[in-house]
Amino acid sequence: MTTTPPGRPESPGAQRPPLVFTDPGGRQRGAPARFGPPAHRDAALPLRVRKVLLGRREVQCVQVFLSPDDAAHPAARALLDTEAGTALHLARALEGTPYPYLFPTVVGYELDAVEPFLLYAAPRGVPVGSTQVTSAADHRVFARDLALALCLLDGEGLVPRGISPATVHWDGTALQLWGLEGVARAGRPRSPWGRPPYCSPEQRRGEGHVDARDAVWSAAQVLYQVVTGRAGPADRPPEDLARHRALAGTLPRAFAPAAAGRPSPAALLELLAPEDARRLLPVVAGAGRPRHEAFDRALEAKRRATDAVASEASTAEDPAGGTDGAAGAEPAPGGVLCPYCLEEIRLDLSHLYVTDDLNQYQTLDLSRITNPVRRDDAMRAAVQRCTADPDFPEHHIPVPYLTHGRPLTVAMIGQSSTGKSHLLTQMIAEITDGGLKRYGVDWQSVNPEQHARFVRERVQPLRSGKVLAHTERLSGFARFVESLLLTDARGRVRPVAFFDLGGEDLVRTDEALRFLLGVDALVFVVDPVLALPLPQLDSLRAHLRAEVDRDGDTAFDTVLDRLPRKGPYLETPAVMVLGKADLLRFQPPVDRWLEEGPAAAIGPDRFLEESADVHALLHRHAGQAWLRPFDTFRRCTLHVASATGGRESGGRYPAGARPRRVLEPLVSLLAMHGIIEAPGGAASFGVGREAQ
């Protein structure tokens, strides 16, 4: 055994640093370790493996890891994340049951390091590809254990795509299933994975959606090889099944060329071991979702609210912004709120400017442009000097911001440490990547030059892995970040302006009140480091010198206390986002939702399941103070999102910033405003049925 990992030669007499990792309970540990030589576990995958002697007693373990070069690739890190998430999920789900022996035992993990790794207890047995399962009795136990493993995974909505003789271990008495890096959630689009004949035909082609019966094909192929000593055909049943008593009665349908023709894992287990199938039922039934009683009570109270204020507010909301969005439309009556000085401003054709090659403002004289096409194009690139507040530094507003009705203002709320700027940057980047097109919404920059600067200074550095610096505010309270023109499915155009409200800025009561009275949508960003007393966040809290705050976010309270309320609920659409969710990517239910793809369509119940899960997590661990926005707004959905996909190291994100589910909160807000059309109407979105 070597005494240090490869690439780190140890000098004589040197003291080895401890291997630091997080145990399955979320607590950070450290222990001396001796490492064996590394090897690729699968030549087609970047994951490597080596033996480890851990602790002073030198307990035998195995480490699955990525080299620093491989770890720089998000796809490689995603494989290790999948394996760790699956192993930890199964450990929690099967704790206290007779079945943990069927899967690898996790000792610890560290996945945000330059060389990320997962640490297991030593495997039981050896891969069946390099041994023999000889007796008929062993065949029955082997088949039963494999079907049990499939059923347990199916009960958690997971499908093992990597079942093969190389990933199924046998120690003479019991089976252990490895290859967890290939696990996928049922119902997700299939992607090509595995090798024939062990991967199902449709999985090999990457067609359709992941199905638990994909794994039934793989299990049948492994059982056939264990019994006969040879591999079966890649696309049809073996011709000699009838000659083998152990296979003839149970496996013919398992080799059906399409998943619909194969038995489910439960049906396969019933054929192989009926008594074990009956004993397994309570275990699978008990692997339930979080309890949602508090969420259900709160939602039902919102549904029962029948006061006139809620009805009038949803009627007067005018999602179209009072304009048909045609080019050259008149400005909103009474002007709009300047996003910089927060004073009212109207379109004034005598104060228009464009920038020259030296980036200097030059007066735009529209009287010299008679061609209507050229005139519209010139106005799109023009800005207007705002003189509403003579004491405010000179600033200019893009003309399209003033000509498409009242802008929809979206305010990000939370303390300065919550990661609002990273979340908002990625949210806007997802829009400009076309993320709203699936909902019939297109975008255009309000001002091409300003948008290009935003992309250059914010989006590109973050996407390349750079941690964004705190930006200087133009005012003492609300920082205007960016604005876009959104065109809905009916061709209506509305400016959408994004503001960042920091907790430290909310002490200026008069200015705050004036701005908040005109806000159309609010995004409350929950920092899990401050909200959730989970042990896996303790080391980060120690590093940041932060503590859990049971009283909630003071920025939330300041905003909620200043918004006037006429009825039992505030009618402004709102969302709550559990940000930095990558820190909790192995914590239920965050683990499930971070992997969930965007919906192709929107309905009144969209996001309610996610909202219920996030509410349950915050209600159980953070307390009711952190849920105050949900209790205050009639329409409020809850989401998980990660702007970066991992922790920073030295001012950078090692594998680049990988946004996950950053657009879903905005999709919800746009549905509440009618820009994204949903069955039941905007007034029902967030409560799950049409308002009465």
XYZ file of C-alpha atoms in Angstrom:
692
model
C 0.000 0.000 0.000
C 1.182 3.526 -0.743
C 1.024 6.008 2.094
C -0.259 8.963 0.105
C -2.555 9.457 -2.876
C -0.851 9.347 -6.302
C 0.953 12.534 -7.239
C 1.802 13.394 -3.608
C 5.116 11.736 -2.770
C 5.723 11.428 0.942
C 9.101 12.374 2.355
C 10.669 10.105 4.979
C 9.199 10.700 8.418
C 6.443 12.967 7.110
C 3.169 12.967 8.984
C 0.175 12.159 6.808
C -2.705 14.686 6.925
C -6.023 13.126 7.884
C -8.565 12.240 5.228
C -11.457 14.632 5.891
C -14.957 13.572 4.854
C -18.625 13.888 5.763
C -20.238 10.793 7.237
C -23.741 9.627 6.205
C -25.227 11.543 9.144
C -23.808 14.797 7.789
C -21.019 15.252 10.336
C -17.481 16.037 9.283
C -14.861 13.450 10.214
C -11.123 13.103 9.834
C -8.942 9.999 10.018
C -5.461 8.957 8.886
C -5.540 6.948 5.675
C -3.245 4.799 3.565
C -4.080 4.518 -0.114
C -3.553 1.704 -2.562
C -2.845 2.207 -6.267
C -5.712 3.660 -8.305
C -7.465 1.929 -11.163
C -10.410 2.632 -13.449
C -13.468 0.774 -12.241
C -14.900 0.875 -15.765
C -12.695 1.768 -18.717
C -15.545 3.748 -20.293
C -16.085 5.971 -17.245
C -13.872 8.568 -15.521
C -14.531 7.190 -12.033
C -11.486 5.616 -10.405
C -11.188 3.312 -7.422
C -8.517 2.426 -4.853
C -8.317 0.581 -1.590
C -7.960 2.601 1.613
C -6.860 1.609 5.115
C -8.734 4.091 7.290
C -8.054 5.158 10.857
C -5.566 3.890 13.385
C -7.080 0.422 13.190
C -6.714 0.561 9.391
C -10.231 -0.530 8.546
C -10.443 -1.675 4.947
C -12.460 0.653 2.717
C -12.671 1.472 -0.964
C -12.575 4.989 -2.363
C -14.334 5.967 -5.591
C -12.889 9.273 -6.793
C -12.146 11.604 -9.679
C -8.728 12.904 -10.588
C -8.431 16.713 -10.567
C -8.440 16.739 -14.379
C -11.610 14.629 -14.591
C -13.247 16.589 -11.773
C -13.007 19.730 -13.904
C -15.730 18.270 -16.144
C -19.338 18.684 -14.892
C -20.442 15.397 -16.482
C -17.832 13.456 -14.495
C -18.832 15.150 -11.250
C -22.470 14.408 -12.036
C -21.662 10.671 -12.179
C -20.057 10.762 -8.746
C -22.922 12.871 -7.404
C -25.421 10.339 -8.733
C -23.600 7.458 -7.074
C -23.251 9.268 -3.749
C -26.848 10.490 -3.783
C -28.192 7.013 -4.538
C -26.062 5.289 -1.893
C -27.001 7.821 0.787
C -30.661 7.737 -0.201
C -30.768 3.958 0.085
C -28.946 4.021 3.430
C -31.622 6.342 4.852
C -34.550 4.521 3.270
C -33.437 1.048 4.393
C -32.240 1.918 7.888
C -33.910 -0.408 10.378
C -34.938 -2.914 7.690
C -33.328 -6.296 6.881
C -32.145 -5.102 3.466
C -29.108 -2.758 3.688
C -26.841 -5.724 2.895
C -28.041 -5.587 -0.729
C -26.198 -2.321 -1.428
C -22.780 -0.786 -0.722
C -22.285 0.778 2.718
C -21.288 4.451 2.627
C -18.596 5.534 5.091
C -18.287 9.142 3.941
C -17.890 11.567 1.066
C -16.361 14.878 0.012
C -17.697 15.962 -3.355
C -16.820 19.665 -3.524
C -13.062 19.083 -3.325
C -10.605 19.399 -6.194
C -10.347 15.586 -6.035
C -13.897 14.590 -5.000
C -14.499 11.133 -3.554
C -16.946 8.690 -2.065
C -15.805 6.244 0.629
C -17.389 2.793 1.057
C -16.923 -0.097 3.412
C -15.069 -2.924 1.674
C -17.293 -4.729 -0.853
C -18.769 -8.085 0.042
C -17.830 -10.857 -2.337
C -16.578 -10.458 -5.889
C -18.285 -9.635 -9.203
C -20.130 -12.649 -10.599
C -18.293 -12.078 -13.875
C -15.157 -13.396 -12.182
C -16.658 -16.186 -10.062
C -19.269 -18.932 -10.272
C -22.632 -19.411 -8.604
C -22.792 -23.160 -8.859
C -25.635 -24.828 -6.962
C -29.354 -24.603 -7.663
C -29.904 -23.344 -4.102
C -27.401 -20.535 -4.700
C -29.165 -19.680 -7.952
C -32.455 -19.235 -6.073
C -30.878 -16.983 -3.409
C -28.993 -14.991 -6.024
C -32.137 -14.436 -8.121
C -34.186 -13.530 -5.044
C -31.639 -10.966 -3.827
C -31.354 -9.369 -7.250
C -35.141 -9.052 -7.533
C -35.299 -7.663 -3.975
C -32.745 -4.989 -4.875
C -34.764 -4.010 -7.943
C -37.978 -3.791 -5.906
C -36.385 -1.617 -3.232
C -34.988 0.749 -5.836
C -38.322 0.820 -7.641
C -40.039 1.738 -4.371
C -37.835 4.843 -4.273
C -38.514 5.687 -7.912
C -34.975 4.652 -8.924
C -33.867 2.437 -11.806
C -30.384 0.796 -11.859
C -29.191 1.047 -15.444
C -25.759 -0.468 -14.833
C -26.618 -4.045 -13.805
C -24.068 -6.432 -15.291
C -21.803 -9.275 -14.118
C -19.242 -6.593 -13.229
C -21.559 -4.727 -10.843
C -23.325 -7.645 -9.100
C -21.217 -9.115 -6.283
C -21.691 -12.538 -4.690
C -20.027 -13.833 -1.518
C -21.489 -17.347 -1.500
C -24.478 -16.456 0.685
C -25.817 -13.054 -0.449
C -25.717 -10.522 -3.274
C -24.526 -6.889 -3.241
C -25.449 -4.519 -6.079
C -22.900 -1.912 -7.180
C -22.844 0.317 -10.270
C -24.911 3.027 -8.591
C -23.434 5.737 -10.824
C -25.833 4.464 -13.502
C -29.014 4.885 -11.455
C -31.700 7.151 -12.961
C -35.125 8.267 -11.807
C -38.102 6.545 -13.376
C -39.885 8.687 -15.928
C -36.847 10.702 -17.028
C -35.884 10.656 -20.714
C -33.657 7.696 -21.500
C -30.085 8.264 -22.572
C -27.810 5.543 -23.983
C -26.179 3.695 -21.105
C -24.558 0.328 -20.527
C -23.306 -2.435 -22.746
C -25.219 -5.116 -24.592
C -26.580 -7.562 -23.825
C -27.071 -6.270 -20.262
C -28.720 -2.957 -21.131
C -32.228 -3.216 -22.539
C -32.702 -2.520 -26.260
C -34.534 0.773 -25.687
C -31.968 1.866 -23.095
C -29.149 1.130 -25.516
C -30.875 3.323 -28.119
C -31.775 6.067 -25.617
C -35.443 6.048 -26.628
C -38.491 6.877 -24.504
C -38.398 7.253 -20.731
C -36.623 5.372 -17.968
C -38.734 2.451 -16.755
C -38.213 0.055 -13.839
C -38.591 -2.782 -16.342
C -35.357 -1.685 -18.033
C -33.591 -3.169 -15.010
C -35.664 -6.367 -15.274
C -34.061 -7.014 -18.682
C -30.607 -6.430 -17.188
C -31.299 -8.700 -14.222
C -32.586 -11.443 -16.535
C -29.401 -11.261 -18.610
C -27.228 -11.556 -15.502
C -29.279 -14.499 -14.204
C -28.998 -16.208 -17.573
C -25.198 -15.840 -17.554
C -24.943 -17.032 -13.938
C -26.920 -20.182 -14.754
C -25.505 -20.972 -18.212
C -22.042 -19.444 -18.055
C -22.552 -17.422 -21.241
C -24.127 -14.124 -22.328
C -27.533 -14.044 -23.966
C -28.653 -12.244 -27.150
C -28.806 -8.441 -27.010
C -32.332 -8.027 -28.397
C -34.403 -11.186 -27.843
C -34.902 -14.107 -25.432
C -32.241 -16.846 -25.434
C -33.383 -19.850 -27.420
C -32.454 -22.370 -24.731
C -34.408 -20.917 -21.772
C -36.709 -23.940 -21.670
C -33.759 -26.260 -21.030
C -32.903 -24.599 -17.716
C -35.351 -25.217 -14.879
C -34.103 -22.184 -12.927
C -34.994 -19.884 -15.841
C -37.839 -21.424 -17.796
C -40.665 -20.515 -15.427
C -39.668 -16.968 -14.591
C -37.620 -15.257 -17.293
C -39.255 -15.601 -20.747
C -41.275 -12.362 -20.392
C -38.279 -10.555 -18.863
C -36.608 -10.706 -22.284
C -39.462 -8.934 -24.082
C -37.952 -6.408 -26.533
C -40.038 -3.528 -25.080
C -40.450 -2.590 -21.411
C -44.248 -2.821 -21.610
C -43.981 -6.555 -22.233
C -41.788 -7.294 -19.216
C -42.905 -7.929 -15.621
C -42.357 -5.234 -13.028
C -39.702 -5.829 -10.353
C -42.489 -6.689 -7.893
C -44.021 -9.192 -10.312
C -40.617 -10.760 -10.918
C -40.024 -11.123 -7.184
C -43.473 -12.664 -6.774
C -42.490 -15.307 -9.328
C -39.083 -15.964 -7.800
C -39.837 -15.736 -4.073
C -43.499 -15.149 -3.118
C -42.839 -15.142 0.646
C -40.123 -12.517 0.318
C -42.419 -10.424 -1.887
C -45.059 -10.357 0.874
C -42.488 -9.460 3.538
C -41.174 -6.637 1.368
C -44.532 -4.888 0.918
C -44.537 -3.023 4.272
C -40.978 -1.794 3.654
C -41.789 -0.386 0.220
C -45.070 1.107 1.462
C -43.276 2.745 4.378
C -40.798 4.548 2.131
C -43.145 7.517 1.925
C -42.835 11.167 1.083
C -42.475 13.908 3.705
C -45.530 14.714 5.812
C -47.446 17.687 4.450
C -50.154 18.303 7.041
C -49.069 21.863 7.872
C -48.820 22.788 4.193
C -52.216 21.261 3.424
C -53.857 23.216 6.264
C -52.284 26.483 5.141
C -53.234 25.902 1.522
C -56.809 25.028 2.412
C -57.090 28.248 4.412
C -55.947 30.178 1.354
C -58.489 28.363 -0.775
C -61.261 29.304 1.632
C -60.389 32.994 1.532
C -63.328 34.718 -0.182
C -62.845 38.345 0.764
C -63.455 40.978 -1.874
C -59.910 42.320 -1.718
C -58.437 39.129 -3.225
C -61.022 39.095 -5.984
C -60.553 42.762 -6.848
C -56.779 42.502 -6.785
C -56.671 39.586 -9.234
C -59.163 41.383 -11.518
C -57.243 44.670 -11.504
C -53.864 43.084 -11.984
C -53.974 43.498 -15.800
C -51.215 41.038 -16.698
C -50.889 42.566 -20.148
C -49.659 45.789 -18.617
C -52.305 47.931 -20.368
C -50.775 47.636 -23.850
C -50.948 45.322 -26.800
C -47.165 45.408 -26.980
C -47.033 46.724 -30.528
C -43.924 48.588 -31.581
C -44.233 52.252 -30.763
C -47.028 51.719 -28.222
C -47.834 54.630 -25.976
C -46.147 54.774 -22.562
C -48.103 53.743 -19.506
C -50.510 56.435 -18.223
C -48.777 58.544 -15.609
C -45.358 57.280 -16.611
C -43.311 54.481 -15.086
C -40.999 54.134 -12.121
C -37.394 54.891 -13.008
C -35.414 51.762 -12.074
C -32.518 53.876 -10.766
C -33.857 56.852 -8.814
C -37.294 55.247 -8.265
C -39.079 58.428 -9.359
C -41.794 58.627 -12.015
C -40.610 59.220 -15.587
C -42.474 59.752 -18.889
C -41.265 59.376 -22.436
C -39.830 62.691 -23.662
C -38.636 62.662 -27.270
C -36.563 65.797 -26.669
C -34.254 64.038 -24.194
C -33.153 61.011 -26.234
C -29.540 59.978 -26.690
C -27.452 57.289 -28.366
C -23.839 56.322 -27.712
C -21.085 56.910 -30.231
C -17.964 54.832 -30.954
C -16.280 56.317 -27.887
C -19.230 55.306 -25.681
C -20.210 58.943 -25.241
C -23.847 60.075 -25.252
C -24.930 62.036 -28.315
C -28.327 63.706 -28.796
C -30.776 61.797 -31.001
C -32.843 64.020 -33.288
C -35.812 61.964 -34.465
C -37.113 64.773 -36.670
C -34.415 63.922 -39.203
C -35.547 60.269 -39.455
C -38.708 59.958 -41.560
C -38.544 56.260 -42.434
C -40.752 54.508 -39.804
C -38.629 51.332 -39.787
C -35.425 53.278 -39.196
C -37.195 55.427 -36.611
C -38.334 52.385 -34.606
C -34.845 50.900 -34.811
C -33.263 54.158 -33.628
C -35.652 54.367 -30.670
C -34.870 50.784 -29.672
C -31.187 51.668 -29.278
C -31.883 55.057 -27.678
C -31.958 56.066 -24.032
C -33.657 58.937 -22.247
C -31.963 61.025 -19.619
C -33.973 60.893 -16.394
C -34.303 64.253 -14.630
C -36.983 63.214 -12.144
C -34.603 63.551 -9.189
C -32.109 66.395 -9.719
C -30.052 65.293 -6.709
C -29.513 61.804 -8.083
C -26.410 61.071 -10.226
C -26.969 61.312 -13.979
C -28.620 58.200 -15.399
C -30.389 57.100 -18.583
C -33.359 54.804 -19.256
C -33.710 52.653 -22.422
C -36.611 53.949 -24.514
C -38.294 50.498 -24.924
C -38.620 50.428 -21.124
C -40.903 53.471 -21.427
C -42.986 52.418 -24.438
C -44.461 49.019 -23.568
C -46.755 49.757 -20.661
C -46.018 49.553 -16.982
C -42.955 47.360 -16.342
C -43.392 44.276 -14.215
C -40.932 44.695 -11.337
C -39.407 41.605 -9.719
C -37.597 42.156 -6.408
C -35.131 39.675 -4.906
C -35.368 39.717 -1.094
C -32.839 38.349 1.371
C -29.709 39.002 3.338
C -26.508 39.763 1.458
C -25.128 36.258 2.072
C -27.997 34.375 0.439
C -26.518 34.254 -3.073
C -29.257 36.420 -4.606
C -26.923 37.981 -7.173
C -25.717 34.611 -8.462
C -29.276 33.280 -8.571
C -30.608 36.313 -10.421
C -27.728 36.292 -12.903
C -28.357 32.646 -13.753
C -32.101 33.224 -13.919
C -31.660 35.953 -16.539
C -29.094 33.851 -18.400
C -31.578 30.975 -18.613
C -34.181 33.329 -20.099
C -31.755 34.560 -22.746
C -30.863 30.942 -23.530
C -34.507 30.455 -24.522
C -35.665 28.732 -21.344
C -39.144 30.304 -21.542
C -39.867 29.267 -25.125
C -41.448 25.998 -24.030
C -44.152 28.130 -22.375
C -44.720 30.312 -25.440
C -42.701 33.256 -24.098
C -39.902 34.921 -26.044
C -37.513 37.663 -24.991
C -35.693 40.688 -26.340
C -33.224 42.990 -24.664
C -34.545 46.380 -23.636
C -31.260 47.904 -24.724
C -28.774 45.753 -26.679
C -25.717 47.607 -25.409
C -26.693 47.409 -21.747
C -27.634 43.750 -22.084
C -24.311 42.929 -23.740
C -22.527 44.581 -20.825
C -24.577 42.539 -18.346
C -23.649 39.320 -20.159
C -19.995 40.324 -20.376
C -19.639 41.446 -16.748
C -21.960 39.005 -14.973
C -23.080 35.998 -16.986
C -19.839 35.015 -18.699
C -17.602 35.246 -15.595
C -20.079 33.236 -13.514
C -20.533 30.557 -16.143
C -16.778 30.203 -16.443
C -16.631 29.449 -12.710
C -15.743 32.834 -11.224
C -17.408 33.925 -7.985
C -19.135 37.239 -8.620
C -18.018 40.151 -6.490
C -20.495 42.296 -4.614
C -21.614 45.040 -6.951
C -21.793 48.702 -6.072
C -25.293 50.048 -5.649
C -26.495 53.080 -7.537
C -28.905 53.945 -4.749
C -28.965 53.230 -1.085
C -31.887 50.859 -1.308
C -32.923 49.018 -4.478
C -30.291 47.994 -6.998
C -31.612 47.719 -10.537
C -29.952 44.710 -12.171
C -31.390 44.160 -15.661
C -34.580 44.436 -17.704
C -35.939 42.398 -20.607
C -38.931 42.596 -22.927
C -41.014 39.421 -22.674
C -43.518 38.541 -25.400
C -46.229 36.097 -24.386
C -48.022 33.512 -26.511
C -50.595 36.116 -27.642
C -47.959 38.568 -28.808
C -48.263 40.973 -25.880
C -45.000 42.598 -24.815
C -44.146 43.688 -21.310
C -40.906 44.984 -19.801
C -39.729 42.951 -16.817
C -37.267 44.682 -14.493
C -35.206 42.844 -11.877
C -34.124 44.447 -8.598
C -31.876 43.183 -5.814
C -32.927 44.247 -2.299
C -30.303 43.532 0.336
C -31.190 43.185 3.982
C -28.749 45.897 4.990
C -30.530 48.353 2.647
C -34.009 47.899 4.078
C -33.500 50.288 6.986
C -34.402 53.348 4.905
C -38.110 53.222 5.636
C -39.436 55.999 3.400
C -37.576 54.924 0.283
C -38.289 51.270 0.946
C -42.005 51.868 1.349
C -42.223 53.916 -1.835
C -40.511 51.219 -3.856
C -42.259 48.230 -2.296
C -45.706 49.687 -2.939
C -45.031 49.359 -6.670
C -43.373 45.928 -6.719
C -45.259 43.359 -8.801
C -43.513 40.144 -7.724
C -41.203 39.121 -4.909
C -38.578 36.381 -4.683
C -37.651 35.520 -1.078
C -34.319 33.678 -1.066
C -33.733 31.367 1.906
C -30.108 30.714 2.839
C -29.938 27.105 4.132
C -26.792 27.933 6.107
C -28.792 30.384 8.226
C -32.113 28.546 8.193
C -31.458 24.818 8.574
C -29.644 23.320 11.591
C -28.577 20.273 9.601
C -25.203 18.753 10.530
C -23.889 18.726 6.960
C -23.903 22.544 7.073
C -22.035 22.859 10.382
C -18.550 22.963 8.864
C -19.603 25.664 6.408
C -21.158 27.681 9.231
C -17.909 27.416 11.153
C -15.940 28.558 8.113
C -18.267 31.540 7.551
C -18.612 32.273 11.272
C -22.364 32.092 10.845
C -25.073 30.702 13.093
C -28.552 29.322 12.557
C -31.163 32.045 13.018
C -34.399 30.595 14.367
C -36.095 33.987 14.032
C -35.962 33.977 10.238
C -34.461 36.430 7.770
C -34.718 40.029 8.995
C -34.987 41.195 5.373
C -38.153 39.099 4.997
C -39.666 40.633 8.100
C -38.837 44.182 7.057
C -40.517 43.779 3.688
C -43.566 41.967 5.034
C -44.089 44.512 7.800
C -44.052 47.407 5.320
C -46.468 46.032 2.749
C -50.064 47.179 3.429
C -52.620 44.403 3.772
C -56.371 44.858 3.301
C -57.476 41.271 3.775
C -56.119 38.045 5.263
C -53.414 37.764 2.603
C -51.237 39.956 0.438
C -52.161 39.650 -3.235
C -48.730 40.365 -4.759
C -47.437 37.152 -6.368
C -44.461 35.744 -4.473
C -42.142 32.762 -4.420
C -39.768 31.376 -1.833
C -36.509 29.825 -3.061
C -34.341 27.545 -0.976
C -31.110 28.743 -2.542
C -27.669 27.112 -2.502
C -29.551 23.824 -2.745
C -26.388 22.093 -3.951
C -25.289 22.147 -0.291
C -28.261 19.846 0.400
C -28.240 17.808 -2.796
C -28.276 14.540 -0.835
C -30.947 15.694 1.639
C -34.532 14.604 0.949
C -36.550 16.105 -0.670
C -33.937 18.435 -2.192
C -32.221 15.458 -3.819
C -35.336 14.689 -5.835
C -36.212 18.204 -6.958
C -32.723 19.270 -8.007
C -32.837 16.503 -10.608
C -36.325 17.363 -11.831
C -36.422 18.783 -15.340
C -38.612 21.688 -16.454
C -42.258 20.973 -17.176
C -43.455 21.086 -20.761
C -46.784 22.598 -19.709
C -48.174 24.605 -16.820
C -51.334 23.847 -14.855
C -52.902 25.233 -11.667
C -51.319 22.447 -9.625
C -47.834 22.934 -11.077
C -45.222 23.435 -8.348
C -47.615 22.479 -5.526
C -45.889 19.127 -4.977
C -42.492 20.822 -4.829
C -43.955 23.544 -2.612
C -45.327 20.943 -0.212
C -41.949 19.202 0.040
C -39.965 22.411 0.596
C -42.548 23.614 3.121
C -42.211 20.334 5.032
C -38.415 20.650 5.095
C -38.495 24.247 6.379
C -41.341 23.559 8.803
C -39.508 20.622 10.346
C -35.991 22.027 10.548
C -36.132 25.828 10.256
C -39.375 26.716 12.007
C -42.382 28.843 11.138
C -40.498 32.149 11.133
C -38.762 31.193 7.895
C -42.138 30.393 6.313
C -43.649 33.781 7.014
C -43.731 34.817 3.314
C -45.733 31.689 2.455
C -48.170 32.436 5.270
C -48.512 36.076 4.210
C -49.077 35.863 0.453
C -52.149 34.147 -0.966
C -50.258 32.970 -4.035
C -46.798 31.787 -3.046
C -44.925 28.741 -4.326
C -41.763 27.241 -2.857
C -38.778 26.023 -4.855
C -35.266 24.615 -4.604
C -32.552 26.101 -6.796
C -28.791 26.163 -7.109
C -27.096 28.931 -9.043
C -23.660 27.341 -8.996
C -24.013 23.576 -8.437
C -21.252 23.423 -5.843
C -19.148 25.246 -3.279
C -16.528 27.770 -4.236
C -12.837 27.175 -3.686
C -10.379 30.047 -3.885
C -12.839 32.400 -5.535
C -13.886 29.884 -8.188
C -16.231 26.966 -8.685
C -13.941 24.016 -9.527
C -16.210 22.537 -12.209
C -17.725 25.839 -13.333
C -21.073 27.210 -12.232
C -23.829 24.700 -13.021
C -27.282 26.239 -12.506
C -30.104 23.905 -11.497
C -33.791 24.855 -11.422
C -33.074 28.589 -11.340
C -35.834 29.470 -13.817
C -38.736 27.659 -12.129
C -39.425 30.417 -9.538
C -39.766 32.992 -12.322
C -42.004 30.641 -14.329
C -44.327 30.531 -11.331
C -44.369 34.333 -11.008
C -45.039 34.806 -14.720
C -47.935 32.335 -14.495
C -49.375 34.301 -11.557
C -49.204 37.427 -13.731
C -50.732 35.765 -16.780
C -47.646 36.159 -18.978
C -47.450 32.374 -18.984
C -50.981 31.123 -19.444
C -52.154 28.354 -17.137
C -55.485 26.502 -16.911
C -57.605 28.089 -14.195
C -56.104 31.513 -14.751
C -53.472 33.628 -13.050
C -55.574 34.145 -9.918
C -55.565 30.405 -9.156
C -51.894 29.744 -9.711
C -50.164 28.908 -6.457
C -53.321 27.698 -4.695
C -54.093 24.835 -7.031
C -57.590 25.591 -8.233
C -59.576 28.412 -9.735
C -60.285 31.162 -7.225
C -63.955 31.370 -6.235
